[in-house]
C-alpha cells in the first residue's frame, strides 16, 4: 500500500569534523565504500589503461592498487561502472554486461553475465555497486543495472514517455530483469524531460541487509521508499528544499512553472546522491542554483557547481532537517558507521599530488528549538 508522508517539525543539525587524511596520488582517488570490520575503504583512480581498483586504510595508505581490465581469465574486458564491498568484505565489480566478485587480494571468486535493457558504458566515472540478497546463497544477488546518478535517457525519450521506467533490477538466480517506477508517476513531465534529457537519472541507495530501496531522480521533489523483499509497496516523502527555486510537492516539473534567470535560463535544485546511515536514517545530497538552458531543445545544456551542494537528513517516515551545509568545499562520497560522512575535498583552484578526505559526524544542535 502506498502512503504519503508529510514532513514533521524539523530540527537543526551540524557536521562535526572528526578527522582528515591524505591519499598521495597524482590522479584523484574516488572512495566509494567502506568495510567496517577491516576499516578499509574501496575506490578507484583513472589511468590511461582504465580504472585501477584501490583499497585504502583509514589513514590514507594505499594497500592495493591494481588495474584488472584486460583479456586474462581473472580480468574484466571493459571499464567497470560500479564497485562495492559485499557483506563479507569481498569486492563486487560491475561492467556494462558482466559482474565479477573478487576477494580483498583481487583474486577472482565468481563471475556471471547479465543483459540489461540499455547497455551503459562509463569510462572515467564509477559509482557504488548496489545490491541485495533474499537467498541463503550469498552470490545469488539482485542488483541495480543503472548506477545511481547515471542516465539512460536522451532528449527524444519523451516520444515514448508513458513507457519509460526509472529503475531496473536484475535477479541472478532467475536471470530476469524487473523494471518499475514509471516516469509518468514521478515529478517530471514529458516537456521537462525533453529539456534535460541525459541529465535526468535515478538517484538511489539500496540497503543490502534490509532490502530497502530509497529512490528519487536527479530532478524530483519526492523520495519513494520501496521494500524490495515484499513487492513494490512504498511510501512517498516530499522533499522540502531551502533552495528558493524549488517547486513544492506535489507540483510536477514543467518548464513554464520554473523560475528564470534574467537571461531566461530555468532554475531548479538537482539531486546528486542518497546515502544510508545507521538507525534507519539517510541523507540526500543536492545541488542548489542549477540552471537549465530552455533554448536548446534536443541538445540538453545545464550549468552546475558540485560545491554548491547541501545535505538533508531523513528517516523512513519524514524529513528531519533543513539544509545542512558542508563546512569545507567537498563532495559526499559515502557514509560510515556512527552516522558519519566521508567527504572528498574539492578545490578547483588547486592541483595537488594528493586527494584530501574529511570525516564528519552528523549531530543534532541541542540548542535548537522548533
Coordinates of C-alpha atoms in Angstrom, one line a residue:
X1 CA 0.0 0.0 0.0
X2 CA 1.3 3.4 -0.9
X3 CA 1.4 6.1 1.8
X4 CA 2.3 9.8 1.5
X5 CA 4.2 11.0 4.5
X6 CA 4.1 14.7 5.4
X7 CA 7.2 16.3 6.8
X8 CA 7.3 16.7 10.6
X9 CA 8.8 19.6 12.5
X10 CA 12.4 19.8 11.6
X11 CA 15.5 20.1 13.8
X12 CA 18.8 21.8 13.2
X13 CA 21.9 19.5 12.6
X14 CA 25.6 20.3 12.3
X15 CA 28.5 18.5 10.7
X16 CA 31.3 18.0 13.3
X17 CA 34.7 17.3 11.8
X18 CA 36.3 14.2 13.3
X19 CA 39.5 13.7 11.2
X20 CA 41.1 14.2 7.8
X21 CA 43.6 12.2 5.8
X22 CA 45.5 12.4 2.6
X23 CA 45.9 9.8 -0.2
X24 CA 49.1 10.5 -2.1
X25 CA 48.4 10.1 -5.8
X26 CA 48.9 12.1 -9.0
X27 CA 45.3 11.3 -10.1
X28 CA 42.3 11.8 -7.9
X29 CA 41.2 8.9 -5.8
X30 CA 37.5 8.2 -5.5
X31 CA 36.5 6.3 -2.4
X32 CA 33.0 4.7 -2.8
X33 CA 32.6 2.2 0.0
X34 CA 33.8 1.2 3.5
X35 CA 34.2 -2.2 5.2
X36 CA 34.0 -1.5 9.0
X37 CA 35.4 -4.9 10.1
X38 CA 38.7 -4.3 8.5
X39 CA 38.5 -0.5 8.5
X40 CA 39.1 -0.4 4.8
X41 CA 37.9 2.0 2.0
X42 CA 37.3 0.8 -1.5
X43 CA 37.7 3.1 -4.5
X44 CA 39.4 3.7 -7.8
X45 CA 41.6 6.1 -9.8
X46 CA 41.7 6.6 -13.5
X47 CA 44.8 5.7 -15.5
X48 CA 45.5 5.7 -19.3
X49 CA 44.8 2.0 -19.2
X50 CA 41.5 2.2 -17.4
X51 CA 40.4 2.3 -13.8
X52 CA 42.6 1.0 -11.0
X53 CA 40.9 -0.7 -8.1
X54 CA 42.2 0.7 -4.7
X55 CA 42.0 -0.5 -1.1
X56 CA 42.9 2.3 1.3
X57 CA 43.2 2.1 5.1
X58 CA 41.8 4.7 7.5
X59 CA 45.0 6.8 7.4
X60 CA 45.0 7.1 3.6
X61 CA 47.7 4.4 3.0
X62 CA 47.0 2.6 -0.3
X63 CA 47.0 -1.2 0.4
X64 CA 46.2 -2.4 -3.1
X65 CA 46.2 -0.6 -6.4
X66 CA 45.7 -2.8 -9.4
X67 CA 44.1 -2.5 -12.9
X68 CA 42.0 -5.6 -13.5
X69 CA 40.9 -4.6 -17.0
X70 CA 42.2 -6.9 -19.8
X71 CA 41.6 -10.2 -21.5
X72 CA 43.0 -12.5 -18.8
X73 CA 41.0 -15.2 -17.1
X74 CA 40.6 -13.1 -13.9
X75 CA 40.1 -9.7 -15.6
X76 CA 37.1 -7.8 -16.9
X77 CA 37.3 -6.9 -20.6
X78 CA 35.7 -3.4 -20.4
X79 CA 35.7 -0.5 -17.9
X80 CA 33.7 -1.1 -14.8
X81 CA 30.8 1.1 -13.9
X82 CA 30.2 0.1 -10.3
X83 CA 32.2 -1.2 -7.4
X84 CA 31.4 -2.1 -3.8
X85 CA 32.1 -4.3 -0.8
X86 CA 30.0 -7.5 -0.3
X87 CA 28.6 -8.1 3.2
X88 CA 31.6 -10.4 3.8
X89 CA 34.2 -7.9 2.6
X90 CA 34.8 -9.2 -0.8
X91 CA 34.6 -6.8 -3.8
X92 CA 31.8 -6.7 -6.4
X93 CA 32.7 -5.2 -9.8
X94 CA 30.1 -4.4 -12.4
X95 CA 30.7 -3.7 -16.1
X96 CA 28.1 -3.0 -18.8
X97 CA 27.4 -6.7 -19.3
X98 CA 29.2 -8.6 -16.5
X99 CA 29.5 -8.8 -12.7
X100 CA 32.6 -10.2 -11.0
X101 CA 33.4 -11.0 -7.4
X102 CA 37.0 -10.7 -6.1
X103 CA 38.5 -11.3 -2.7
X104 CA 40.4 -8.5 -1.0
X105 CA 43.6 -9.6 -2.7
X106 CA 41.7 -9.2 -6.1
X107 CA 41.7 -12.9 -6.7
X108 CA 38.6 -13.9 -8.7
X109 CA 35.9 -15.8 -6.8
X110 CA 33.0 -15.7 -9.2
X111 CA 31.7 -14.0 -12.4
X112 CA 28.5 -14.0 -14.5
X113 CA 27.0 -12.3 -17.5
X114 CA 23.8 -10.3 -17.5
X115 CA 21.8 -8.5 -20.2
X116 CA 20.4 -5.0 -19.3
X117 CA 17.8 -3.4 -21.4
X118 CA 20.1 -0.5 -22.1
X119 CA 23.9 -1.1 -22.2
X120 CA 25.8 1.8 -20.5
X121 CA 29.5 2.5 -20.8
X122 CA 31.1 4.6 -18.1
X123 CA 34.7 5.4 -18.8
X124 CA 36.2 7.9 -16.3
X125 CA 33.3 7.6 -13.8
X126 CA 32.2 4.8 -11.5
X127 CA 29.6 4.5 -8.8
X128 CA 28.9 2.4 -5.7
X129 CA 27.6 -1.1 -6.6
X130 CA 24.0 -1.5 -5.2
X131 CA 22.5 -4.9 -4.5
X132 CA 20.5 -7.1 -2.0
X133 CA 20.1 -10.8 -1.4
X134 CA 17.0 -12.7 -0.5
X135 CA 18.7 -16.1 -0.8
X136 CA 20.9 -18.0 1.6
X137 CA 23.4 -18.3 -1.2
X138 CA 25.4 -15.1 -0.9
X139 CA 26.3 -14.8 -4.6
X140 CA 22.6 -15.1 -5.8
X141 CA 22.2 -11.3 -5.7
X142 CA 19.7 -8.9 -7.1
X143 CA 21.3 -5.7 -8.3
X144 CA 20.6 -2.4 -9.9
X145 CA 21.7 -2.3 -13.5
X146 CA 21.8 1.5 -13.7
X147 CA 24.3 3.1 -11.4
X148 CA 22.9 5.9 -9.2
X149 CA 23.2 9.3 -10.9
X150 CA 23.7 7.8 -14.3
X151 CA 21.2 8.4 -17.1
X152 CA 20.0 6.2 -19.9
X153 CA 17.5 8.9 -21.2
X154 CA 18.1 11.1 -24.2
X155 CA 16.2 14.2 -25.3
X156 CA 14.0 12.2 -27.6
X157 CA 12.9 9.8 -24.8
X158 CA 9.8 12.0 -24.4
X159 CA 8.4 10.4 -27.6
X160 CA 7.6 7.3 -25.6
X161 CA 7.2 9.0 -22.2
X162 CA 4.4 6.8 -20.9
X163 CA 6.5 3.6 -21.3
X164 CA 9.7 4.9 -19.6
X165 CA 10.8 3.4 -16.3
X166 CA 13.2 4.9 -13.9
X167 CA 14.7 1.9 -12.2
X168 CA 15.8 -1.6 -13.2
X169 CA 16.8 -4.7 -11.2
X170 CA 18.5 -7.9 -12.4
X171 CA 18.0 -11.1 -10.4
X172 CA 20.8 -13.5 -10.9
X173 CA 19.0 -16.6 -9.6
X174 CA 16.2 -16.3 -12.2
X175 CA 18.2 -14.4 -14.8
X176 CA 15.4 -11.9 -15.1
X177 CA 15.0 -8.1 -15.3
X178 CA 12.4 -6.1 -13.5
X179 CA 11.6 -2.5 -14.2
X180 CA 9.5 -0.2 -12.1
X181 CA 8.8 3.4 -11.1
X182 CA 7.2 4.8 -14.3
X183 CA 8.4 8.4 -15.2
X184 CA 4.7 9.3 -15.7
X185 CA 4.2 8.7 -12.0
X186 CA 7.1 10.7 -10.8
X187 CA 7.5 14.5 -10.6
X188 CA 8.7 15.1 -14.1
X189 CA 6.7 15.9 -17.3
X190 CA 7.4 15.0 -20.9
X191 CA 8.3 18.6 -21.7
X192 CA 10.8 18.9 -18.9
X193 CA 12.4 15.6 -19.8
X194 CA 12.9 16.9 -23.3
X195 CA 14.9 19.8 -21.9
X196 CA 17.2 17.9 -19.5
X197 CA 17.4 14.5 -21.4
X198 CA 20.7 12.8 -20.3
X199 CA 20.9 14.9 -17.1
X200 CA 17.8 13.1 -15.8
X201 CA 18.7 9.9 -13.9
X202 CA 17.7 7.7 -11.0
X203 CA 19.3 8.7 -7.7
X204 CA 19.1 6.0 -5.0
X205 CA 20.7 3.7 -2.4
X206 CA 19.9 0.1 -1.6
X207 CA 20.3 -1.4 1.9
X208 CA 21.7 -4.9 1.2
X209 CA 20.6 -6.2 4.6
X210 CA 17.1 -4.8 4.8
X211 CA 16.4 -4.8 1.0
X212 CA 15.1 -1.2 1.3
X213 CA 15.4 1.0 -1.8
X214 CA 15.4 4.7 -1.3
X215 CA 14.7 6.3 -4.7
X216 CA 14.4 9.7 -6.3
X217 CA 15.6 11.2 -9.5
X218 CA 18.0 14.0 -10.4
X219 CA 15.1 16.4 -10.8
X220 CA 12.4 15.4 -8.4
X221 CA 10.7 16.8 -5.3
X222 CA 9.9 13.5 -3.6
X223 CA 11.6 10.4 -2.4
X224 CA 9.9 6.9 -2.6
X225 CA 10.9 4.1 -0.3
X226 CA 10.4 0.5 -1.6
X227 CA 10.6 -2.7 0.4
X228 CA 12.1 -5.0 -2.3
X229 CA 11.6 -8.1 -0.2
X230 CA 7.8 -7.6 -0.2
X231 CA 7.0 -6.4 -3.6
X232 CA 6.5 -2.8 -4.7
X233 CA 4.7 -1.3 -1.7
X234 CA 6.2 2.1 -0.9
X235 CA 5.8 5.4 0.8
X236 CA 6.4 8.9 -0.6
X237 CA 8.2 11.6 1.3
X238 CA 8.1 15.2 -0.1
X239 CA 11.4 17.0 -0.2
X240 CA 11.4 20.5 1.3
X241 CA 14.5 22.2 -0.1
X242 CA 15.7 25.6 1.1
X243 CA 16.7 26.4 -2.5
X244 CA 14.2 29.2 -3.3
X245 CA 13.9 27.9 -6.9
X246 CA 12.4 24.6 -5.9
X247 CA 8.8 23.7 -6.7
X248 CA 6.8 22.3 -3.7
X249 CA 5.4 18.8 -3.8
X250 CA 3.2 17.6 -5.4
X251 CA 3.9 20.1 -8.3
X252 CA 5.4 18.3 -11.3
X253 CA 8.3 19.9 -13.1
X254 CA 7.0 21.9 -16.1
X255 CA 9.3 24.4 -17.9
X256 CA 6.6 27.1 -17.7
X257 CA 6.4 26.9 -13.9
X258 CA 10.2 27.1 -13.1
X259 CA 11.9 30.3 -12.0
X260 CA 14.1 32.0 -14.6
X261 CA 17.4 34.0 -14.6
X262 CA 17.4 37.4 -16.3
X263 CA 18.8 35.6 -19.4
X264 CA 15.9 33.2 -19.5
X265 CA 17.6 30.1 -18.2
X266 CA 15.5 27.9 -15.9
X267 CA 16.4 27.4 -12.2
X268 CA 16.0 24.2 -10.2
X269 CA 17.7 22.1 -7.5
X270 CA 19.3 18.9 -8.7
X271 CA 19.5 15.7 -6.6
X272 CA 23.1 14.2 -6.6
X273 CA 23.2 11.2 -4.3
X274 CA 21.5 9.3 -1.4
X275 CA 23.4 7.5 1.3
X276 CA 22.0 5.4 4.1
X277 CA 23.2 5.9 7.7
X278 CA 22.5 4.0 11.0
X279 CA 19.2 3.7 12.7
X280 CA 17.1 3.9 9.5
X281 CA 18.4 7.3 8.7
X282 CA 19.6 8.5 5.3
X283 CA 20.9 11.7 3.8
X284 CA 20.1 13.3 0.4
X285 CA 22.8 15.4 -1.3
X286 CA 21.5 18.0 -3.8
X287 CA 22.9 20.9 -5.7
X288 CA 21.4 24.4 -5.5
X289 CA 21.4 27.1 -8.2
X290 CA 21.4 24.7 -11.2
X291 CA 20.5 26.4 -14.4
X292 CA 18.9 24.8 -17.5
X293 CA 19.0 26.2 -21.0
X294 CA 15.5 26.1 -22.4
X295 CA 16.6 27.4 -25.8
X296 CA 18.4 24.2 -26.8
X297 CA 15.7 21.6 -27.3
X298 CA 17.0 18.1 -28.0
X299 CA 20.5 19.5 -27.0
X300 CA 20.4 19.5 -23.2
X301 CA 22.6 22.1 -21.5
X302 CA 22.8 22.7 -17.8
X303 CA 25.2 24.6 -15.6
X304 CA 26.0 23.2 -12.1
X305 CA 28.7 23.5 -9.5
X306 CA 29.4 20.4 -7.4
X307 CA 30.5 22.5 -4.4
X308 CA 27.1 24.2 -4.3
X309 CA 25.9 21.0 -2.5
X310 CA 23.7 20.8 0.5
X311 CA 22.5 17.8 2.6
X312 CA 19.1 16.9 4.0
X313 CA 18.6 14.3 6.7
X314 CA 15.6 11.8 6.6
X315 CA 14.3 8.7 8.2
X316 CA 12.0 6.2 6.6
X317 CA 9.0 8.3 7.6
X318 CA 9.9 12.0 7.4
X319 CA 12.3 14.7 6.5
X320 CA 14.2 15.5 9.7
X321 CA 16.3 18.6 8.9
X322 CA 16.5 21.7 6.9
X323 CA 19.5 22.1 4.6
X324 CA 22.8 21.1 6.2
X325 CA 25.9 22.9 4.8
X326 CA 29.3 21.1 4.5
X327 CA 31.8 23.3 6.4
X328 CA 34.5 22.9 3.7
X329 CA 34.1 22.5 0.0
X330 CA 33.7 18.9 -0.7
X331 CA 31.6 16.1 -2.3
X332 CA 29.8 13.4 -0.3
X333 CA 31.3 10.1 -1.2
X334 CA 29.9 7.5 1.3
X335 CA 28.7 7.1 4.8
X336 CA 30.5 5.4 7.8
X337 CA 29.2 3.8 11.0
X338 CA 28.2 6.1 13.7
X339 CA 26.2 8.4 11.3
X340 CA 29.4 9.8 9.8
X341 CA 30.1 11.1 6.3
X342 CA 33.1 10.7 4.1
X343 CA 33.7 13.9 2.1
X344 CA 36.2 14.4 -0.7
X345 CA 37.7 17.9 -0.5
X346 CA 37.3 19.8 -3.8
X347 CA 39.3 23.0 -4.6
X348 CA 39.1 23.8 -8.3
X349 CA 41.9 26.4 -7.9
X350 CA 44.5 23.9 -6.8
X351 CA 46.2 20.9 -8.4
X352 CA 47.8 18.7 -5.7
X353 CA 49.6 15.4 -5.9
X354 CA 47.2 14.0 -3.2
X355 CA 43.5 13.7 -2.5
X356 CA 42.2 15.1 0.8
X357 CA 39.4 13.4 2.6
X358 CA 37.3 14.6 5.6
X359 CA 35.2 12.7 8.1
X360 CA 32.2 14.4 9.6
X361 CA 29.7 13.3 12.2
X362 CA 26.1 14.4 12.0
X363 CA 25.0 15.8 15.3
X364 CA 21.7 17.5 16.3
X365 CA 22.1 21.0 17.6
X366 CA 21.0 20.7 21.2
X367 CA 20.4 24.5 21.4
X368 CA 17.9 24.4 18.6
X369 CA 14.2 24.5 19.4
X370 CA 11.3 24.4 16.9

